[in-house]
mmCIF file of C-alpha atoms in Angstrom:
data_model
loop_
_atom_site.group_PDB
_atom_site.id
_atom_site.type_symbol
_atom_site.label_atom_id
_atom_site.label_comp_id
_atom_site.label_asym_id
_atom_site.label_seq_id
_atom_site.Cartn_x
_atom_site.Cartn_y
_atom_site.Cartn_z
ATOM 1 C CA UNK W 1 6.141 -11.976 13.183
ATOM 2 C CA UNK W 2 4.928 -13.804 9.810
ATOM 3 C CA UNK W 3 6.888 -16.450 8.106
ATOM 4 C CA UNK W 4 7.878 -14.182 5.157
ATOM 5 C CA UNK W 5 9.422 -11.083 7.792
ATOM 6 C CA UNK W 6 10.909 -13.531 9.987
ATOM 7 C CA UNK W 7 14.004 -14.422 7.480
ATOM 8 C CA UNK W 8 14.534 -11.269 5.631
ATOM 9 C CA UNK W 9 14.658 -9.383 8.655
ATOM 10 C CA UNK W 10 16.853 -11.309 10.162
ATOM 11 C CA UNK W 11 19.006 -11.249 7.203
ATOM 12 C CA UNK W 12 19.141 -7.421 7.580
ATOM 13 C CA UNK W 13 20.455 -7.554 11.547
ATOM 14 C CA UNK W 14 23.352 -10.004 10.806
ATOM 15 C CA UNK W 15 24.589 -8.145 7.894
ATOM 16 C CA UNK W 16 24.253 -4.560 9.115
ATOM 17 C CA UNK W 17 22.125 -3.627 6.878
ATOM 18 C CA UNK W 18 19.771 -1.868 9.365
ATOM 19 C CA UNK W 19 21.073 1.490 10.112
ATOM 20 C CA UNK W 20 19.997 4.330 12.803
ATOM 21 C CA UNK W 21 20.415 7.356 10.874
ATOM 22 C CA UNK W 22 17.292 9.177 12.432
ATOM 23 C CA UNK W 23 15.677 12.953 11.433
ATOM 24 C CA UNK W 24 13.822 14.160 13.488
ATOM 25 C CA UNK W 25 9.690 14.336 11.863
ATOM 26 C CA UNK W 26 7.885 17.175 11.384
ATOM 27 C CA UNK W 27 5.231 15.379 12.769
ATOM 28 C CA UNK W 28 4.611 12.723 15.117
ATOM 29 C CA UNK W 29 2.863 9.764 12.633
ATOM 30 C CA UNK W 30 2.691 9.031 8.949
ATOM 31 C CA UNK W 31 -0.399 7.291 7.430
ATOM 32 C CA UNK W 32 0.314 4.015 5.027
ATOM 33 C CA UNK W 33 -2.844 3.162 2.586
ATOM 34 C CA UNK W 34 -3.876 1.161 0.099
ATOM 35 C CA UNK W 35 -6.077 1.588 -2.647
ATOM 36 C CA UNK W 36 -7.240 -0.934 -5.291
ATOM 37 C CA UNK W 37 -9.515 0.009 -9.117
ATOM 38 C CA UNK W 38 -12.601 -0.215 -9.179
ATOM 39 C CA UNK W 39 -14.579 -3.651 -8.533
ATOM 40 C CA UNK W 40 -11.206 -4.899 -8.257
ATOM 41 C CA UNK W 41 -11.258 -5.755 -4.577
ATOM 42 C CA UNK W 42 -8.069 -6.272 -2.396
ATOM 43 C CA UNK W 43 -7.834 -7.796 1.140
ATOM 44 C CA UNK W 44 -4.833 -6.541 2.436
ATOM 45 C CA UNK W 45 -3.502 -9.506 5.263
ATOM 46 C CA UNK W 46 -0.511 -7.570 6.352
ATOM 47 C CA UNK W 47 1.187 -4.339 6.133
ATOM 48 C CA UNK W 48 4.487 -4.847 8.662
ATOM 49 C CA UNK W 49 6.591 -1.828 8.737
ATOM 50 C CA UNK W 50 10.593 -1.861 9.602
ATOM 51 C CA UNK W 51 11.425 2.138 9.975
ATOM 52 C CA UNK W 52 15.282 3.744 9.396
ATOM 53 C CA UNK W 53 16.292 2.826 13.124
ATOM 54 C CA UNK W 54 15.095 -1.251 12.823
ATOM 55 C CA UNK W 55 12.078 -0.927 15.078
ATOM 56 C CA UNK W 56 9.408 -3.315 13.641
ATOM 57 C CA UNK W 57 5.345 -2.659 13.209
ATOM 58 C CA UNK W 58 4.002 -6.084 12.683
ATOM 59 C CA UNK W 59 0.485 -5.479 11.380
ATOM 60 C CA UNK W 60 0.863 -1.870 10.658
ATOM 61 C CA UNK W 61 -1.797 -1.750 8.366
ATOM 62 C CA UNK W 62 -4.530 -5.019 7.711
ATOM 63 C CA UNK W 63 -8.070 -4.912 6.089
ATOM 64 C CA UNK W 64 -9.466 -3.385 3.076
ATOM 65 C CA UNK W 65 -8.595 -1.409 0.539
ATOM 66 C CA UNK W 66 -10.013 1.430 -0.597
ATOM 67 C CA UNK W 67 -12.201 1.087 -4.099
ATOM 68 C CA UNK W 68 -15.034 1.911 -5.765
ATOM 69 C CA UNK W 69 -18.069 -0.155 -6.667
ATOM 70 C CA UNK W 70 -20.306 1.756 -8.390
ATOM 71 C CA UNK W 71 -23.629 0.467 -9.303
ATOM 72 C CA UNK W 72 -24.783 -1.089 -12.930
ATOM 73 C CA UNK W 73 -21.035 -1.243 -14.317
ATOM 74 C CA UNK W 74 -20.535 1.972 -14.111
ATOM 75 C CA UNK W 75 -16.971 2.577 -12.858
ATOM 76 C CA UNK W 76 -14.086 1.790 -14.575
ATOM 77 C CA UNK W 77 -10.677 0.031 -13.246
ATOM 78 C CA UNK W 78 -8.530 0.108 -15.878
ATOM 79 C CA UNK W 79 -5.296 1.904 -15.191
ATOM 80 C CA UNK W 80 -3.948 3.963 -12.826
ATOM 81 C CA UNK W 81 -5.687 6.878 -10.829
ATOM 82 C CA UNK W 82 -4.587 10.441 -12.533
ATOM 83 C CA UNK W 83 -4.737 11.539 -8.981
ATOM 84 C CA UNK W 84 -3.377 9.404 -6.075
ATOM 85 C CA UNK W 85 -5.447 10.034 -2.617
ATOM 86 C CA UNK W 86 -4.216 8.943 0.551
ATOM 87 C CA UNK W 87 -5.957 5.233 0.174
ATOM 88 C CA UNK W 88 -7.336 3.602 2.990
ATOM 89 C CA UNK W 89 -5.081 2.880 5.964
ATOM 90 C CA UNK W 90 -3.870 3.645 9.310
ATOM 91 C CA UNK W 91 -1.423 6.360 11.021
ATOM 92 C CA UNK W 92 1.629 4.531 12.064
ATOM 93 C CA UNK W 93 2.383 6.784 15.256
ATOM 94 C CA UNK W 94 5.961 6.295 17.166
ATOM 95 C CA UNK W 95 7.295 4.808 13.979
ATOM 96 C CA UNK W 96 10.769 6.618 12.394
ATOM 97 C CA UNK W 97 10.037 6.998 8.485
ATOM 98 C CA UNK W 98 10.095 3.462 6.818
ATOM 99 C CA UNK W 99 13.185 1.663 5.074
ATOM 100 C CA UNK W 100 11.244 -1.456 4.024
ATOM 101 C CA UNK W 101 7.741 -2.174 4.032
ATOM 102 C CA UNK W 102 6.429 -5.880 3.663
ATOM 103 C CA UNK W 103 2.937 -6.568 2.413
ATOM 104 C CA UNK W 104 0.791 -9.972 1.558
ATOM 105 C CA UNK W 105 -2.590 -9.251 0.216
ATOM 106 C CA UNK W 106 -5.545 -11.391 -2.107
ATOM 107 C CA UNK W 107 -6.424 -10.006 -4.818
ATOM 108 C CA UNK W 108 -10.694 -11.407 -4.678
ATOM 109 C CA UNK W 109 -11.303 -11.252 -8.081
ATOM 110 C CA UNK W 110 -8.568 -13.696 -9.558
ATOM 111 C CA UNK W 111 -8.250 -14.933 -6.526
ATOM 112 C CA UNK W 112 -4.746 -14.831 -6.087
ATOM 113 C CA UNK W 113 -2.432 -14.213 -2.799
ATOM 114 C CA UNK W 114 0.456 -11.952 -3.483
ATOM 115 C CA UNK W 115 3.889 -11.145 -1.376
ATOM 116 C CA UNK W 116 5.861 -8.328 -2.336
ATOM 117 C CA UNK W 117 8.790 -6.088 0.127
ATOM 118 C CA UNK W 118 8.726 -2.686 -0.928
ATOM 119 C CA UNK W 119 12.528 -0.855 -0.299
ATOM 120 C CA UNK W 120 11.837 2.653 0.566
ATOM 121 C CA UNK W 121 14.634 5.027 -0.480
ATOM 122 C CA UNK W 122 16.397 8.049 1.246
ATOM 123 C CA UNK W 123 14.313 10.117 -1.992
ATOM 124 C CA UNK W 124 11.506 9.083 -0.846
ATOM 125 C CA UNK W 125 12.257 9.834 3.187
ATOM 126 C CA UNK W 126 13.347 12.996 1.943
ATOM 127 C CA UNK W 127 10.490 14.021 0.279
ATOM 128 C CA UNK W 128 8.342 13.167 3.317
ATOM 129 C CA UNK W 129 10.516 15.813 5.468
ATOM 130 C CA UNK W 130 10.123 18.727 3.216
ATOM 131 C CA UNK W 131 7.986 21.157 3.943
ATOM 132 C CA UNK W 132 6.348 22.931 1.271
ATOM 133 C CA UNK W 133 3.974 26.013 1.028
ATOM 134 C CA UNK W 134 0.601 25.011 -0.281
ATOM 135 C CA UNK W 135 -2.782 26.779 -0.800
ATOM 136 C CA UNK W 136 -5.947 24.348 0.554
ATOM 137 C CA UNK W 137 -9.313 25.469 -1.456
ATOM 138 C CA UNK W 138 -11.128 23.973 1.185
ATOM 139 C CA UNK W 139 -10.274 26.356 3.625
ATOM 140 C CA UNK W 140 -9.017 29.094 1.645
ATOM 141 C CA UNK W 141 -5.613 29.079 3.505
ATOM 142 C CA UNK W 142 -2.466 28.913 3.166
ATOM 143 C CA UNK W 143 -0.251 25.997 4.781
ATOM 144 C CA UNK W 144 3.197 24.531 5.403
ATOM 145 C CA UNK W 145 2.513 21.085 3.925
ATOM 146 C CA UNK W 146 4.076 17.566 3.839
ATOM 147 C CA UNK W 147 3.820 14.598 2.406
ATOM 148 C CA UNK W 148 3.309 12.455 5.196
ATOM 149 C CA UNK W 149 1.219 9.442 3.415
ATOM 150 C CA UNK W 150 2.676 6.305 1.645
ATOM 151 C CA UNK W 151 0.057 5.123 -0.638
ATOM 152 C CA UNK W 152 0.212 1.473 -2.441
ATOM 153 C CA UNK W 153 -2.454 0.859 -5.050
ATOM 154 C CA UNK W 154 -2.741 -2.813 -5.526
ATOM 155 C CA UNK W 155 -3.669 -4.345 -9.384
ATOM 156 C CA UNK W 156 -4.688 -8.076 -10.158
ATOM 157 C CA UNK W 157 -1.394 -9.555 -11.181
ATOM 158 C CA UNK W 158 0.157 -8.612 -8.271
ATOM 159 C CA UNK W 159 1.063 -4.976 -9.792
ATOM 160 C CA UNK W 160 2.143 -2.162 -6.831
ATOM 161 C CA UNK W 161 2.290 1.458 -7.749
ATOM 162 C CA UNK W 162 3.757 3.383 -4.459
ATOM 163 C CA UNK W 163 3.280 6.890 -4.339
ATOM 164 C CA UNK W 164 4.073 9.757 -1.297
ATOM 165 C CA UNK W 165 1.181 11.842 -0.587
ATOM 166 C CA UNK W 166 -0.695 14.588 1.713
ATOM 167 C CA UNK W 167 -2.827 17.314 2.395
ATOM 168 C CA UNK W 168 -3.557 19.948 -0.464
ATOM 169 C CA UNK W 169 -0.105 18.395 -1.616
ATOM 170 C CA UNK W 170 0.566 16.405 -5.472
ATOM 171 C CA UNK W 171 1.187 13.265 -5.561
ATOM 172 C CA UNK W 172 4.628 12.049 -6.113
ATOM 173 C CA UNK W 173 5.090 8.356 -7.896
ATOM 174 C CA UNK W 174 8.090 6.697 -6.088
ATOM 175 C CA UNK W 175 8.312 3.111 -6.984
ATOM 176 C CA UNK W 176 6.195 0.239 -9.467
ATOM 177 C CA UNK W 177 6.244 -3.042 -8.308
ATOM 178 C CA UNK W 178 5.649 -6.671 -9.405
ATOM 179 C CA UNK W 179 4.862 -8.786 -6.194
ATOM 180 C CA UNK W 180 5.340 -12.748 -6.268
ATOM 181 C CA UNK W 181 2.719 -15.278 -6.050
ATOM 182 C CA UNK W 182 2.509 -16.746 -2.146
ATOM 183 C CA UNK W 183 2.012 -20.407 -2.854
ATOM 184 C CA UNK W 184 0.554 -21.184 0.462
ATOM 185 C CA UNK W 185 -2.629 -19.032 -0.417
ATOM 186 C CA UNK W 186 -4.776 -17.261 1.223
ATOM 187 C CA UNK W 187 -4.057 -16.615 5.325
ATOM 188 C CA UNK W 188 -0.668 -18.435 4.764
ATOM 189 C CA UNK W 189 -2.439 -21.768 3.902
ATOM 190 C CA UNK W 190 -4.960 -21.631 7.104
ATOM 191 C CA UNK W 191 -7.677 -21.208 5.095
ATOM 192 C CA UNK W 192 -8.233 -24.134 2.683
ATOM 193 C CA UNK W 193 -7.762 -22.454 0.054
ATOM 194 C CA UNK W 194 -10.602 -20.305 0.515
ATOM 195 C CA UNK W 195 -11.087 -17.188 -0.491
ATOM 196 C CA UNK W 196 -13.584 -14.223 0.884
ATOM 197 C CA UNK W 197 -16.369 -13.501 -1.260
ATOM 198 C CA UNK W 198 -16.635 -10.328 -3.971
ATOM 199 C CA UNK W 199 -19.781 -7.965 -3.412
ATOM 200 C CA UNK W 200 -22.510 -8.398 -6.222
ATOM 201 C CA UNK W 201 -21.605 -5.298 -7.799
ATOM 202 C CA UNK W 202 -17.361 -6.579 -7.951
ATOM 203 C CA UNK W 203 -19.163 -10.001 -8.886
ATOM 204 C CA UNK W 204 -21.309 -8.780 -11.792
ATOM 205 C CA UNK W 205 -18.702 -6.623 -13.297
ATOM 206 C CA UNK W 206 -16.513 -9.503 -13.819
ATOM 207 C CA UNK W 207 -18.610 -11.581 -15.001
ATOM 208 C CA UNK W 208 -19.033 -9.570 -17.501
ATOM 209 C CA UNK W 209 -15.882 -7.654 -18.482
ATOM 210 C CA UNK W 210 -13.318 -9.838 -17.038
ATOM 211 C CA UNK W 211 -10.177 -8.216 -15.214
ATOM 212 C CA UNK W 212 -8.146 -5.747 -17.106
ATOM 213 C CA UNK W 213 -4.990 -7.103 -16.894
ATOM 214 C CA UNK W 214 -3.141 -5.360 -19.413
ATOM 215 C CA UNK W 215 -3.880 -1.596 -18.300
ATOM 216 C CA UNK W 216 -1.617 -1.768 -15.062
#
């Protein structure tokens, strides 16, 4: 368990806060993703996951996130998507719907290593149990859908915009965030200080247009 869990959640057991107050899912897994702008690229450390009965998923989610990078300066990263996909992630299968999730991430192109906890409310759970009935133009049919996908989009500046997702389903914005600097840097200081490299398309876009700081 990282450094930054280990305290909070222990926090949580000796004061209660962790409840079992399970529903059962009308499914058996719910995908967590993350998505950065364009050229903006995000290495995502660790996603740990504490769900509404206090069962831990250390390392639900780690890697990349989803982005564009497309060629000759071409895309554009300022603001926020009209249109939230699912990001990319993993299914967190076994898990009870999330109460908190934790996340520490480097943002490449400042570099910078952010922390942030993101509380997941009972709104939010409850929108991922309802069902709703949906038409899919891919297939032409008809569908009992949910919205079974917590997307994070990840800014420079540490800026978090959470939204609840799914199949043929809108988007629903649940929560904004402003995540804290980690001062040990990157990989929790076992790095030197070193950072992974941007492509040479992230590279030569902000070179020459900087990071848009302001639109987030």
């Amino acid at each position: 368990m990282s450094k930054y869990l280990t305290p909070i959640f222990a926090a949580l057991l000796l004061t209660g806060c962790i409840h079992s107050y399970s529903v059962a899912l009308p499914y058996d897994r719910w995908h967590l993703g993350f998505s950065a702008p364009d050229y903006m690229e995000v290495w995502i450390e660790t996603a740990d996951v504490i769900d509404i009965r206090g069962d831990v998923y250390r390392r639900a989610m780690s890697g990349v996130a989803s982005l564009q990078t497309p060629p000759n300066n071409s895309g554009d990263p300022r603001g926020w998507p009209k249109k939230a996909g699912i990001g990319g992630g993993k299914y967190v299968t076994g898990a009870d719907l999330p109460k908190k999730i934790y996340v520490r991430w480097q943002s490449l192109v400042e570099p910078q290593t952010y922390k942030m906890e993101i509380d997941i409310s009972d709104s939010t759970r409850e929108l991922m149990r309802q069902g709703e009935k949906v038409f899919c133009a891919a297939d032409g049919k008809w569908i009992t859908g949910y919205r079974q996908s917590i997307t994070v989009h990840l800014a420079p500046g540490g800026i978090a915009k959470v939204w609840v997702a799914g199949p043929c389903m809108t988007s629903v914005e649940v929560a904004k965030i402003k995540a804290e600097i980690d001062p040990r840097g990157p990989y929790e200081g076992k790095s030197g200080g070193e950072y992974d490299s941007l492509s040479k398309e992230s590279q030569f876009y902000v070179e020459k247009f900087g990071v848009p700081y302001n639109s987030w």
